[in-house]
Short mmCIF file of C-alpha atoms and ligand atoms in Angstrom, two decimals:
data_model
loop_
_atom_site.label_atom_id
_atom_site.label_comp_id
_atom_site.label_asym_id
_atom_site.label_seq_id
_atom_site.Cartn_x
_atom_site.Cartn_y
_atom_site.Cartn_z
CA MET A 1 7.38 -53.82 19.88
CA ALA A 2 6.75 -56.40 17.10
CA VAL A 3 3.85 -55.55 14.96
CA ASP A 4 0.97 -57.88 14.66
CA HIS A 5 0.95 -58.53 11.03
CA GLU A 6 -2.48 -60.59 11.15
CA LEU A 7 -4.29 -57.88 13.09
CA ALA A 8 -2.89 -55.26 10.72
CA ARG A 9 -4.13 -57.47 7.81
CA GLU A 10 -7.61 -57.66 9.14
CA ARG A 11 -7.66 -53.95 9.77
CA MET A 12 -6.32 -53.20 6.48
CA VAL A 13 -9.19 -55.25 4.47
CA SER A 14 -11.99 -53.85 7.02
CA GLU A 15 -11.04 -50.18 7.12
CA GLN A 16 -9.36 -49.70 3.81
CA ILE A 17 -11.25 -51.84 1.50
CA GLN A 18 -14.68 -53.20 2.87
CA ALA A 19 -15.51 -49.75 4.20
CA ARG A 20 -14.96 -48.17 0.68
CA GLY A 21 -17.25 -50.65 -0.96
CA ILE A 22 -15.53 -53.51 -2.13
CA HIS A 23 -17.27 -56.76 -1.03
CA ASP A 24 -15.80 -59.53 -3.29
CA ALA A 25 -15.46 -62.22 -0.86
CA ALA A 26 -12.67 -64.13 -2.46
CA VAL A 27 -10.58 -60.94 -3.03
CA LEU A 28 -11.12 -59.89 0.67
CA GLU A 29 -9.96 -63.48 1.94
CA ALA A 30 -6.96 -63.42 -0.24
CA MET A 31 -5.88 -60.14 0.96
CA ARG A 32 -6.36 -61.33 4.79
CA ARG A 33 -4.24 -64.56 3.98
CA ILE A 34 -1.24 -62.88 1.99
CA PRO A 35 1.65 -61.67 4.48
CA ARG A 36 2.04 -58.15 2.31
CA HIS A 37 5.02 -57.41 4.48
CA PHE A 38 7.08 -60.14 2.50
CA PHE A 39 6.80 -57.83 -0.35
CA VAL A 40 8.47 -54.80 0.98
CA GLU A 41 12.00 -54.44 2.19
CA ALA A 42 12.80 -54.83 5.96
CA ALA A 43 12.89 -51.37 6.84
CA LEU A 44 9.14 -50.78 5.57
CA ARG A 45 7.54 -53.92 7.02
CA GLU A 46 5.96 -51.85 10.04
CA ARG A 47 4.20 -49.82 7.22
CA ALA A 48 3.26 -52.65 4.89
CA TYR A 49 -0.33 -52.52 5.70
CA ASP A 50 -0.73 -48.86 5.72
CA ASP A 51 -3.19 -46.96 3.42
CA THR A 52 -0.40 -46.14 0.77
CA PRO A 53 1.81 -47.31 -1.92
CA LEU A 54 5.38 -47.80 -0.93
CA PRO A 55 8.80 -47.89 -2.63
CA ILE A 56 10.20 -51.01 -3.77
CA GLY A 57 13.33 -49.85 -5.30
CA GLU A 58 14.23 -48.97 -9.18
CA ARG A 59 11.90 -45.79 -8.37
CA GLN A 60 8.78 -48.38 -8.53
CA THR A 61 6.11 -48.90 -5.87
CA ILE A 62 3.90 -51.95 -4.44
CA SER A 63 0.49 -50.24 -5.04
CA GLN A 64 -2.01 -49.19 -2.25
CA PRO A 65 -4.02 -52.06 -0.96
CA TYR A 66 -7.19 -50.53 -1.88
CA MET A 67 -6.07 -50.15 -5.36
CA VAL A 68 -4.96 -53.69 -5.55
CA ALA A 69 -8.30 -54.83 -4.10
CA LEU A 70 -10.36 -52.75 -6.65
CA MET A 71 -8.27 -53.93 -9.63
CA THR A 72 -8.69 -57.46 -8.73
CA ALA A 73 -12.40 -57.18 -8.09
CA ALA A 74 -12.81 -55.50 -11.39
CA LEU A 75 -11.17 -58.46 -13.25
CA GLU A 76 -14.01 -60.61 -12.18
CA VAL A 77 -11.69 -63.72 -12.47
CA ARG A 78 -12.84 -67.40 -11.74
CA ALA A 79 -10.74 -70.17 -10.54
CA GLY A 80 -9.05 -71.83 -13.77
CA ASP A 81 -8.87 -68.53 -15.73
CA ARG A 82 -5.75 -67.50 -17.41
CA VAL A 83 -4.49 -64.08 -16.35
CA LEU A 84 -1.94 -61.72 -17.67
CA GLU A 85 -0.43 -59.18 -15.28
CA ILE A 86 1.72 -56.31 -16.65
CA GLY A 87 4.14 -54.80 -14.13
CA THR A 88 4.90 -57.42 -11.49
CA GLY A 89 6.73 -55.04 -9.14
CA SER A 90 7.00 -56.59 -5.80
CA GLY A 91 4.78 -59.66 -6.82
CA TYR A 92 1.98 -58.58 -4.11
CA GLN A 93 -0.77 -58.31 -6.83
CA THR A 94 0.34 -61.38 -8.52
CA ALA A 95 0.03 -63.38 -5.17
CA VAL A 96 -3.41 -61.85 -4.70
CA LEU A 97 -4.36 -63.37 -8.14
CA ALA A 98 -2.68 -66.51 -7.41
CA GLU A 99 -4.63 -67.00 -4.42
CA LEU A 100 -8.05 -66.81 -6.45
CA GLY A 101 -6.81 -70.09 -8.18
CA VAL A 102 -6.00 -68.41 -11.54
CA ARG A 103 -2.97 -69.28 -13.61
CA VAL A 104 -0.97 -66.12 -13.81
CA VAL A 105 1.73 -65.02 -16.17
CA SER A 106 3.24 -61.64 -15.24
CA VAL A 107 5.62 -59.41 -17.12
CA GLU A 108 8.06 -57.10 -15.50
CA ARG A 109 10.82 -55.18 -17.39
CA ILE A 110 13.11 -54.57 -14.66
CA ALA A 111 14.93 -57.97 -14.27
CA GLY A 112 16.10 -57.32 -10.59
CA LEU A 113 12.48 -56.66 -9.64
CA ALA A 114 11.19 -59.90 -11.45
CA GLU A 115 13.89 -61.96 -9.67
CA ARG A 116 13.07 -60.74 -6.33
CA ALA A 117 9.22 -61.30 -6.86
CA ARG A 118 9.94 -64.79 -7.96
CA HIS A 119 11.85 -65.46 -4.90
CA VAL A 120 9.06 -64.29 -2.74
CA LEU A 121 6.45 -65.91 -4.50
CA GLY A 122 8.29 -69.26 -4.53
CA LEU A 123 8.91 -68.95 -0.74
CA LEU A 124 5.07 -68.66 -0.51
CA GLY A 125 4.73 -71.87 -2.54
CA TYR A 126 2.56 -70.56 -5.49
CA THR A 127 3.21 -72.78 -8.21
CA ASN A 128 0.44 -71.19 -10.62
CA VAL A 129 2.47 -68.16 -11.28
CA CYS A 130 5.10 -67.47 -13.95
CA VAL A 131 7.14 -64.19 -13.82
CA GLU A 132 8.88 -63.21 -17.18
CA VAL A 133 11.12 -60.27 -17.94
CA GLY A 134 10.06 -58.28 -21.01
CA ASP A 135 7.99 -55.20 -22.28
CA GLY A 136 4.65 -56.24 -21.15
CA GLY A 137 3.21 -53.65 -23.49
CA LEU A 138 3.47 -56.61 -26.01
CA GLY A 139 1.65 -58.91 -23.84
CA TRP A 140 3.01 -62.47 -23.57
CA ILE A 141 1.94 -64.33 -26.52
CA ALA A 142 2.93 -67.79 -25.50
CA GLY A 143 0.21 -67.73 -22.73
CA ALA A 144 -2.45 -66.21 -24.97
CA PRO A 145 -5.31 -65.82 -24.97
CA TYR A 146 -6.09 -64.51 -21.54
CA ASP A 147 -9.54 -64.30 -19.56
CA ALA A 148 -8.30 -61.24 -17.83
CA ILE A 149 -5.45 -58.84 -18.35
CA LEU A 150 -4.21 -56.16 -15.64
CA VAL A 151 -1.77 -53.56 -16.19
CA THR A 152 -0.33 -52.11 -13.08
CA ALA A 153 1.48 -49.06 -14.67
CA GLY A 154 -0.04 -45.86 -16.06
CA ALA A 155 -0.40 -46.21 -19.90
CA PRO A 156 -0.84 -43.24 -22.38
CA GLN A 157 -3.14 -45.67 -24.60
CA ILE A 158 -4.30 -49.10 -24.82
CA PRO A 159 -1.46 -51.40 -26.04
CA ARG A 160 -2.85 -53.01 -28.95
CA PRO A 161 -1.33 -56.43 -28.35
CA LEU A 162 -3.21 -56.82 -25.36
CA LEU A 163 -6.45 -56.42 -27.07
CA GLU A 164 -5.22 -59.03 -29.62
CA GLN A 165 -4.34 -61.51 -26.68
CA LEU A 166 -7.81 -60.85 -24.81
CA ALA A 167 -9.96 -63.95 -24.83
CA PRO A 168 -13.87 -63.66 -25.81
CA ASP A 169 -15.80 -62.36 -22.79
CA GLY A 170 -12.19 -61.21 -21.68
CA ARG A 171 -11.52 -58.10 -19.39
CA LEU A 172 -8.81 -55.69 -19.68
CA VAL A 173 -8.20 -53.29 -16.64
CA LEU A 174 -5.66 -50.46 -17.03
CA PRO A 175 -4.87 -47.10 -15.53
CA MET A 176 -4.90 -44.79 -18.54
CA GLY A 177 -4.29 -41.04 -18.96
CA GLU A 178 -2.08 -38.32 -18.10
CA ASP A 179 1.40 -39.18 -16.74
CA GLU A 180 0.64 -38.11 -13.29
CA LEU A 181 -2.95 -38.97 -12.84
CA GLN A 182 -4.74 -41.72 -14.79
CA THR A 183 -8.55 -43.12 -14.98
CA LEU A 184 -8.93 -46.85 -14.10
CA VAL A 185 -10.53 -48.40 -17.19
CA ARG A 186 -12.22 -51.84 -17.78
CA LEU A 187 -12.56 -53.18 -21.26
CA ARG A 188 -14.77 -56.18 -21.92
CA ARG A 189 -14.85 -58.20 -24.89
CA GLY A 190 -18.38 -59.05 -25.86
CA ALA A 191 -20.20 -60.16 -28.73
CA ASP A 192 -20.70 -56.80 -30.01
CA GLY A 193 -17.11 -55.62 -29.53
CA LEU A 194 -15.47 -53.83 -26.67
CA ALA A 195 -17.20 -52.24 -23.93
CA GLU A 196 -15.54 -49.74 -21.89
CA GLU A 197 -16.14 -48.50 -18.26
CA TYR A 198 -14.39 -45.97 -16.08
CA LEU A 199 -13.67 -47.01 -12.55
CA GLY A 200 -12.25 -43.96 -11.24
CA GLU A 201 -9.12 -42.08 -10.69
CA CYS A 202 -5.87 -43.45 -9.72
CA ARG A 203 -2.11 -42.70 -9.63
CA PHE A 204 0.48 -45.15 -10.89
CA VAL A 205 3.97 -45.28 -12.00
CA LYS A 206 4.56 -44.97 -15.84
CA LEU A 207 4.30 -47.85 -18.00
CA ARG A 208 7.44 -47.90 -20.26
CA GLY A 209 8.46 -49.53 -23.84
CA SER A 210 6.66 -49.70 -27.08
CA TYR A 211 3.23 -48.49 -25.75
CA GLY A 212 4.15 -46.69 -22.85
CA TRP A 213 6.04 -43.28 -21.90
CA ASP A 214 9.50 -42.50 -23.11
CA GLU A 215 12.35 -42.92 -20.81
CA SER A 216 12.87 -39.91 -18.53
N1 LIG B 1 1.60 -54.53 -8.97
C1 LIG B 1 2.68 -53.98 -8.61
C2 LIG B 1 2.87 -52.74 -9.00
C3 LIG B 1 4.43 -52.23 -9.40
S1 LIG B 1 4.52 -50.69 -10.02
C4 LIG B 1 2.89 -54.09 -7.05
O1 LIG B 1 1.76 -53.96 -6.41
O2 LIG B 1 4.01 -54.40 -6.46
C5 LIG B 1 4.39 -50.99 -11.81
C6 LIG B 1 5.61 -52.01 -12.36
O3 LIG B 1 5.60 -51.87 -13.70
C7 LIG B 1 7.02 -51.56 -12.21
O4 LIG B 1 7.77 -52.55 -11.50
C8 LIG B 1 7.57 -51.17 -13.53
O5 LIG B 1 8.88 -51.63 -13.65
C9 LIG B 1 6.69 -52.19 -14.44
N2 LIG B 1 6.86 -51.69 -15.62
C10 LIG B 1 6.75 -50.37 -16.23
N3 LIG B 1 6.79 -50.64 -17.76
C11 LIG B 1 6.62 -51.85 -18.01
C12 LIG B 1 6.43 -52.57 -19.24
N4 LIG B 1 6.53 -52.16 -20.38
N5 LIG B 1 6.56 -54.05 -19.22
C13 LIG B 1 6.60 -54.67 -17.96
N6 LIG B 1 6.61 -53.94 -16.81
C14 LIG B 1 6.69 -52.50 -16.81
#
């Protein structure tokens, strides 16, 4: 039997996201609209709206819907903001940001994933998104400064270039800590410097590259 994707999306939003306390209307609406099953391979389509991350190849994952909602809400973006995402992966998180009317630069280190994400995002008609291949720990200087920066891979430290590319009042959200378990951290650049908040525990694949973990 064919899965009713629209119904699955509605349930995903109400049962996994609203029920856990996320009420940002724009984020909920974006996640009701985006066909998440486009971002996973055919064999996993029926599980696309499940309460879990899923494999996307290259030993990487599409993040759990709740985590996408939590991180997006934490960025507090407004239409027109410039946003940098590190770790495009499937491109699903990129699409959620694009739906909010921001301009997104998303950097992915694995060219094959970047290519597939570009394809799906193009298919869905997003024109306010640019997927680049590179080491996202270095940021993406051409689009700086950014009103919001989101890292979607676990980092052992805060990559300094990201702080340098953060605009006044800008928000940087990243999972940071041990390699298996991290804390979701939000840094906000205010008049008095950087304020740091902890938003809970999370589990992400590793950030690689100059400010990430070694290849292993
Ligand atoms: N937001 C994505 C999550 C993808 S998983 C989604 O929901 O689909 C994290 C991604 O970060 C992986 O695709 C991985 O290849 C990428 N990544 C890891 N280190 C990176 C780095 N230094 N620069 C850019 N991308 C990186």
